Structures are given as C-alpha cells and as structure tokens.
PDB file of C-alpha atoms in Angstrom:
ATOM      1  CA  UNK G   1      72.689 102.715 150.305  1.00 52.00           C
ATOM      2  CA  UNK G   2      72.499  98.955 149.982  1.00 66.00           C
ATOM      3  CA  UNK G   3      70.251  97.351 147.398  1.00 80.00           C
ATOM      4  CA  UNK G   4      66.755  96.684 148.811  1.00 82.00           C
ATOM      5  CA  UNK G   5      66.579  93.378 146.896  1.00 86.00           C
ATOM      6  CA  UNK G   6      68.258  90.169 148.041  1.00 87.00           C
ATOM      7  CA  UNK G   7      68.031  87.154 145.739  1.00 93.00           C
ATOM      8  CA  UNK G   8      68.223  83.910 147.695  1.00 91.00           C
ATOM      9  CA  UNK G   9      69.791  80.779 146.234  1.00 89.00           C
ATOM     10  CA  UNK G  10      68.812  77.763 148.327  1.00 91.00           C
ATOM     11  CA  UNK G  11      71.593  75.166 148.686  1.00 88.00           C
ATOM     12  CA  UNK G  12      69.088  72.529 149.857  1.00 89.00           C
ATOM     13  CA  UNK G  13      67.275  72.772 146.487  1.00 90.00           C
ATOM     14  CA  UNK G  14      68.525  71.799 143.038  1.00 90.00           C
ATOM     15  CA  UNK G  15      70.913  74.228 141.376  1.00 86.00           C
ATOM     16  CA  UNK G  16      69.529  73.267 137.946  1.00 87.00           C
ATOM     17  CA  UNK G  17      67.088  76.212 138.023  1.00 81.00           C
ATOM     18  CA  UNK G  18      68.559  79.319 136.401  1.00 83.00           C
ATOM     19  CA  UNK G  19      67.057  81.671 138.960  1.00 89.00           C
ATOM     20  CA  UNK G  20      67.028  82.373 142.677  1.00 91.00           C
ATOM     21  CA  UNK G  21      64.361  80.440 144.563  1.00 92.00           C
ATOM     22  CA  UNK G  22      63.294  83.445 146.623  1.00 94.00           C
ATOM     23  CA  UNK G  23      63.793  87.178 146.927  1.00 93.00           C
ATOM     24  CA  UNK G  24      63.392  89.602 149.793  1.00 91.00           C
ATOM     25  CA  UNK G  25      62.784  93.338 149.693  1.00 93.00           C
ATOM     26  CA  UNK G  26      64.048  95.444 152.594  1.00 89.00           C
ATOM     27  CA  UNK G  27      62.470  98.784 153.456  1.00 90.00           C
ATOM     28  CA  UNK G  28      62.484 101.479 152.455  1.00 91.00           C
ATOM     29  CA  UNK G  29      61.590 100.349 148.953  1.00 93.00           C
ATOM     30  CA  UNK G  30      58.925 101.198 146.406  1.00 95.00           C
ATOM     31  CA  UNK G  31      57.338  98.255 144.593  1.00 96.00           C
ATOM     32  CA  UNK G  32      56.656  98.457 140.867  1.00 97.00           C
ATOM     33  CA  UNK G  33      54.133  96.029 139.365  1.00 97.00           C
ATOM     34  CA  UNK G  34      54.487  95.744 135.602  1.00 97.00           C
ATOM     35  CA  UNK G  35      51.625  94.460 133.494  1.00 97.00           C
ATOM     36  CA  UNK G  36      52.397  91.589 131.186  1.00 98.00           C
ATOM     37  CA  UNK G  37      54.670  92.971 128.473  1.00 98.00           C
ATOM     38  CA  UNK G  38      53.599  91.868 125.002  1.00 98.00           C
ATOM     39  CA  UNK G  39      55.468  91.580 121.685  1.00 98.00           C
ATOM     40  CA  UNK G  40      53.906  94.713 120.216  1.00 98.00           C
ATOM     41  CA  UNK G  41      55.636  97.437 118.243  1.00 97.00           C
ATOM     42  CA  UNK G  42      54.917 101.159 118.730  1.00 95.00           C
ATOM     43  CA  UNK G  43      51.901 100.904 116.406  1.00 97.00           C
ATOM     44  CA  UNK G  44      50.392  98.029 118.390  1.00 96.00           C
ATOM     45  CA  UNK G  45      51.218  95.301 115.863  1.00 97.00           C
ATOM     46  CA  UNK G  46      52.430  91.886 117.029  1.00 98.00           C
ATOM     47  CA  UNK G  47      56.048  91.496 115.882  1.00 98.00           C
ATOM     48  CA  UNK G  48      57.574  88.332 114.421  1.00 98.00           C
ATOM     49  CA  UNK G  49      54.547  86.006 114.189  1.00 98.00           C
ATOM     50  CA  UNK G  50      55.684  82.416 114.690  1.00 98.00           C
ATOM     51  CA  UNK G  51      59.104  83.358 116.137  1.00 98.00           C
ATOM     52  CA  UNK G  52      59.300  82.745 119.898  1.00 98.00           C
ATOM     53  CA  UNK G  53      62.799  84.195 120.310  1.00 98.00           C
ATOM     54  CA  UNK G  54      62.104  87.399 118.376  1.00 98.00           C
ATOM     55  CA  UNK G  55      58.872  87.941 120.279  1.00 98.00           C
ATOM     56  CA  UNK G  56      60.667  87.338 123.592  1.00 98.00           C
ATOM     57  CA  UNK G  57      63.263  89.989 122.686  1.00 98.00           C
ATOM     58  CA  UNK G  58      60.486  92.497 121.899  1.00 98.00           C
ATOM     59  CA  UNK G  59      58.690  91.608 125.128  1.00 98.00           C
ATOM     60  CA  UNK G  60      61.817  92.179 127.240  1.00 98.00           C
ATOM     61  CA  UNK G  61      62.532  95.442 125.436  1.00 98.00           C
ATOM     62  CA  UNK G  62      58.968  96.576 126.149  1.00 98.00           C
ATOM     63  CA  UNK G  63      59.191  95.427 129.777  1.00 98.00           C
ATOM     64  CA  UNK G  64      62.435  97.348 130.219  1.00 98.00           C
ATOM     65  CA  UNK G  65      60.786 100.470 128.768  1.00 98.00           C
ATOM     66  CA  UNK G  66      57.791 100.148 131.100  1.00 98.00           C
ATOM     67  CA  UNK G  67      60.035  99.657 134.133  1.00 98.00           C
ATOM     68  CA  UNK G  68      62.168 102.636 133.114  1.00 98.00           C
ATOM     69  CA  UNK G  69      59.046 104.816 132.981  1.00 97.00           C
ATOM     70  CA  UNK G  70      58.317 103.750 136.579  1.00 97.00           C
ATOM     71  CA  UNK G  71      61.889 104.529 137.669  1.00 96.00           C
ATOM     72  CA  UNK G  72      63.013 100.897 137.773  1.00 97.00           C
ATOM     73  CA  UNK G  73      65.252  98.653 135.694  1.00 96.00           C
ATOM     74  CA  UNK G  74      65.597  94.936 135.031  1.00 97.00           C
ATOM     75  CA  UNK G  75      68.170  94.691 137.843  1.00 95.00           C
ATOM     76  CA  UNK G  76      65.424  95.822 140.282  1.00 96.00           C
ATOM     77  CA  UNK G  77      63.081  92.954 139.357  1.00 97.00           C
ATOM     78  CA  UNK G  78      62.257  90.589 142.231  1.00 97.00           C
ATOM     79  CA  UNK G  79      59.843  88.218 140.420  1.00 98.00           C
ATOM     80  CA  UNK G  80      58.800  87.388 136.872  1.00 98.00           C
ATOM     81  CA  UNK G  81      56.157  85.233 135.278  1.00 98.00           C
ATOM     82  CA  UNK G  82      56.863  84.140 131.710  1.00 98.00           C
ATOM     83  CA  UNK G  83      53.972  82.918 129.554  1.00 98.00           C
ATOM     84  CA  UNK G  84      54.600  81.029 126.303  1.00 98.00           C
ATOM     85  CA  UNK G  85      51.746  80.056 124.000  1.00 98.00           C
ATOM     86  CA  UNK G  86      52.974  76.539 123.276  1.00 98.00           C
ATOM     87  CA  UNK G  87      52.743  72.993 124.544  1.00 97.00           C
ATOM     88  CA  UNK G  88      56.298  72.281 123.340  1.00 98.00           C
ATOM     89  CA  UNK G  89      58.999  72.395 125.996  1.00 98.00           C
ATOM     90  CA  UNK G  90      61.513  73.433 123.308  1.00 98.00           C
ATOM     91  CA  UNK G  91      59.577  76.673 122.757  1.00 98.00           C
ATOM     92  CA  UNK G  92      59.579  77.415 126.485  1.00 98.00           C
ATOM     93  CA  UNK G  93      63.346  76.839 126.616  1.00 98.00           C
ATOM     94  CA  UNK G  94      63.857  79.148 123.618  1.00 98.00           C
ATOM     95  CA  UNK G  95      61.958  81.939 125.362  1.00 98.00           C
ATOM     96  CA  UNK G  96      63.678  81.292 128.685  1.00 98.00           C
ATOM     97  CA  UNK G  97      67.111  81.645 127.061  1.00 98.00           C
ATOM     98  CA  UNK G  98      66.151  85.105 125.792  1.00 98.00           C
ATOM     99  CA  UNK G  99      64.838  86.088 129.231  1.00 98.00           C
ATOM    100  CA  UNK G 100      68.058  84.911 130.912  1.00 97.00           C
ATOM    101  CA  UNK G 101      70.180  86.816 128.375  1.00 97.00           C
ATOM    102  CA  UNK G 102      68.292  90.049 129.061  1.00 97.00           C
ATOM    103  CA  UNK G 103      68.612  89.680 132.841  1.00 97.00           C
ATOM    104  CA  UNK G 104      72.272  88.619 132.741  1.00 96.00           C
ATOM    105  CA  UNK G 105      73.656  87.884 136.204  1.00 95.00           C
ATOM    106  CA  UNK G 106      70.484  89.148 137.891  1.00 95.00           C
ATOM    107  CA  UNK G 107      68.385  85.989 138.349  1.00 96.00           C
ATOM    108  CA  UNK G 108      65.127  86.810 140.145  1.00 97.00           C
ATOM    109  CA  UNK G 109      62.650  84.060 141.022  1.00 97.00           C
ATOM    110  CA  UNK G 110      60.545  83.209 138.003  1.00 97.00           C
ATOM    111  CA  UNK G 111      57.712  81.012 136.833  1.00 97.00           C
ATOM    112  CA  UNK G 112      57.737  79.732 133.238  1.00 98.00           C
ATOM    113  CA  UNK G 113      54.400  78.538 131.863  1.00 98.00           C
ATOM    114  CA  UNK G 114      53.149  77.035 128.638  1.00 98.00           C
ATOM    115  CA  UNK G 115      49.637  78.309 127.965  1.00 98.00           C
ATOM    116  CA  UNK G 116      47.029  77.643 125.280  1.00 98.00           C
ATOM    117  CA  UNK G 117      46.605  81.195 123.994  1.00 98.00           C
ATOM    118  CA  UNK G 118      47.564  84.791 124.770  1.00 98.00           C
ATOM    119  CA  UNK G 119      45.582  87.968 124.183  1.00 97.00           C
ATOM    120  CA  UNK G 120      46.799  89.394 120.883  1.00 98.00           C
ATOM    121  CA  UNK G 121      46.611  87.852 117.424  1.00 97.00           C
ATOM    122  CA  UNK G 122      49.825  85.848 116.738  1.00 98.00           C
ATOM    123  CA  UNK G 123      51.127  86.518 120.280  1.00 98.00           C
ATOM    124  CA  UNK G 124      53.435  83.781 121.610  1.00 98.00           C
ATOM    125  CA  UNK G 125      55.136  85.419 124.625  1.00 98.00           C
ATOM    126  CA  UNK G 126      54.226  87.622 127.587  1.00 98.00           C
ATOM    127  CA  UNK G 127      56.273  88.525 130.681  1.00 98.00           C
ATOM    128  CA  UNK G 128      55.068  90.248 133.827  1.00 98.00           C
ATOM    129  CA  UNK G 129      57.328  91.474 136.600  1.00 98.00           C
ATOM    130  CA  UNK G 130      57.510  92.959 140.075  1.00 98.00           C
ATOM    131  CA  UNK G 131      60.434  95.272 140.872  1.00 97.00           C
ATOM    132  CA  UNK G 132      61.626  96.994 144.042  1.00 96.00           C
ATOM    133  CA  UNK G 133      63.379 100.354 144.014  1.00 95.00           C
ATOM    134  CA  UNK G 134      65.186 101.914 146.984  1.00 87.00           C
ATOM    135  CA  UNK G 135      63.330 104.990 148.210  1.00 85.00           C
ATOM    136  CA  UNK G 136      64.987 108.062 149.643  1.00 68.00           C
ATOM    137  CA  UNK G 137      68.195 107.505 147.684  1.00 52.00           C
TER     138      UNK G 137
END
C-alpha cells in the first residue's frame, strides 16, 4: 500500500527552509497526536540543563518512544512544532539541527519558535508532532 503521507515542496516558495511547506494525508489513515515531548529522563528529571542540543536529542528520543507506543514512527510525522526557551537565534538553529538529524530525509512541515519559558525546571526544548499511519495494512 502506498504511504498515506505526501510531503509537498513548493517550487514557488524559497528552498531555504529545511522542510516541506505542506503535507497531505490520504485515507485510510489513522492520525496520532503526540503531546509536546520534553527533555525528561525515566525518573522525570530534566536532562542536560543549559545544553540545547543534548535536550533536543532527549526530546526526539522521547517523541520517538511516544510515537512507537501509538504504532507510529518519525517517518509518519506530518507536522511538528519545535519550542526553544531562548531569544537567541543561534539556540534555535542548534535545536533545529538536532531535529533535522533525527528526521533525516523525512522533512515534514514544521514551526520553530523561541519562547520565554517552558514547563519544567531547566527545560529548554519541547517538540510536539502529528503523525499519520496507514490503516488496514
């Protein structure tokens, strides 16, 4: 069966963005909405305080685990939102590079935001995602 997800690169828009500008999901597909993954270890402690890249790696590992539990994988993701607790563009770029490395050639539409604060003590990164999984396969 063909993949239910189509990532759309838009030639009329800049190719500077490292993601598709849109995605479509064809039926039959089951949508998976993942809560914002946080940089927490199994005991609920924030890992790597002060280290954006290390926290981003933990976040993507946790997101992958959550998706796996729902029967999805990173390659099924159709949209992400990446939150970085920083006003420095360099920190956002650092986190984005980790996100891109985890997703590899799969480049779903994404929004990258610098925010004032996130929910856990010492938290610098959070990523939420929507995935689509073929049903009936």
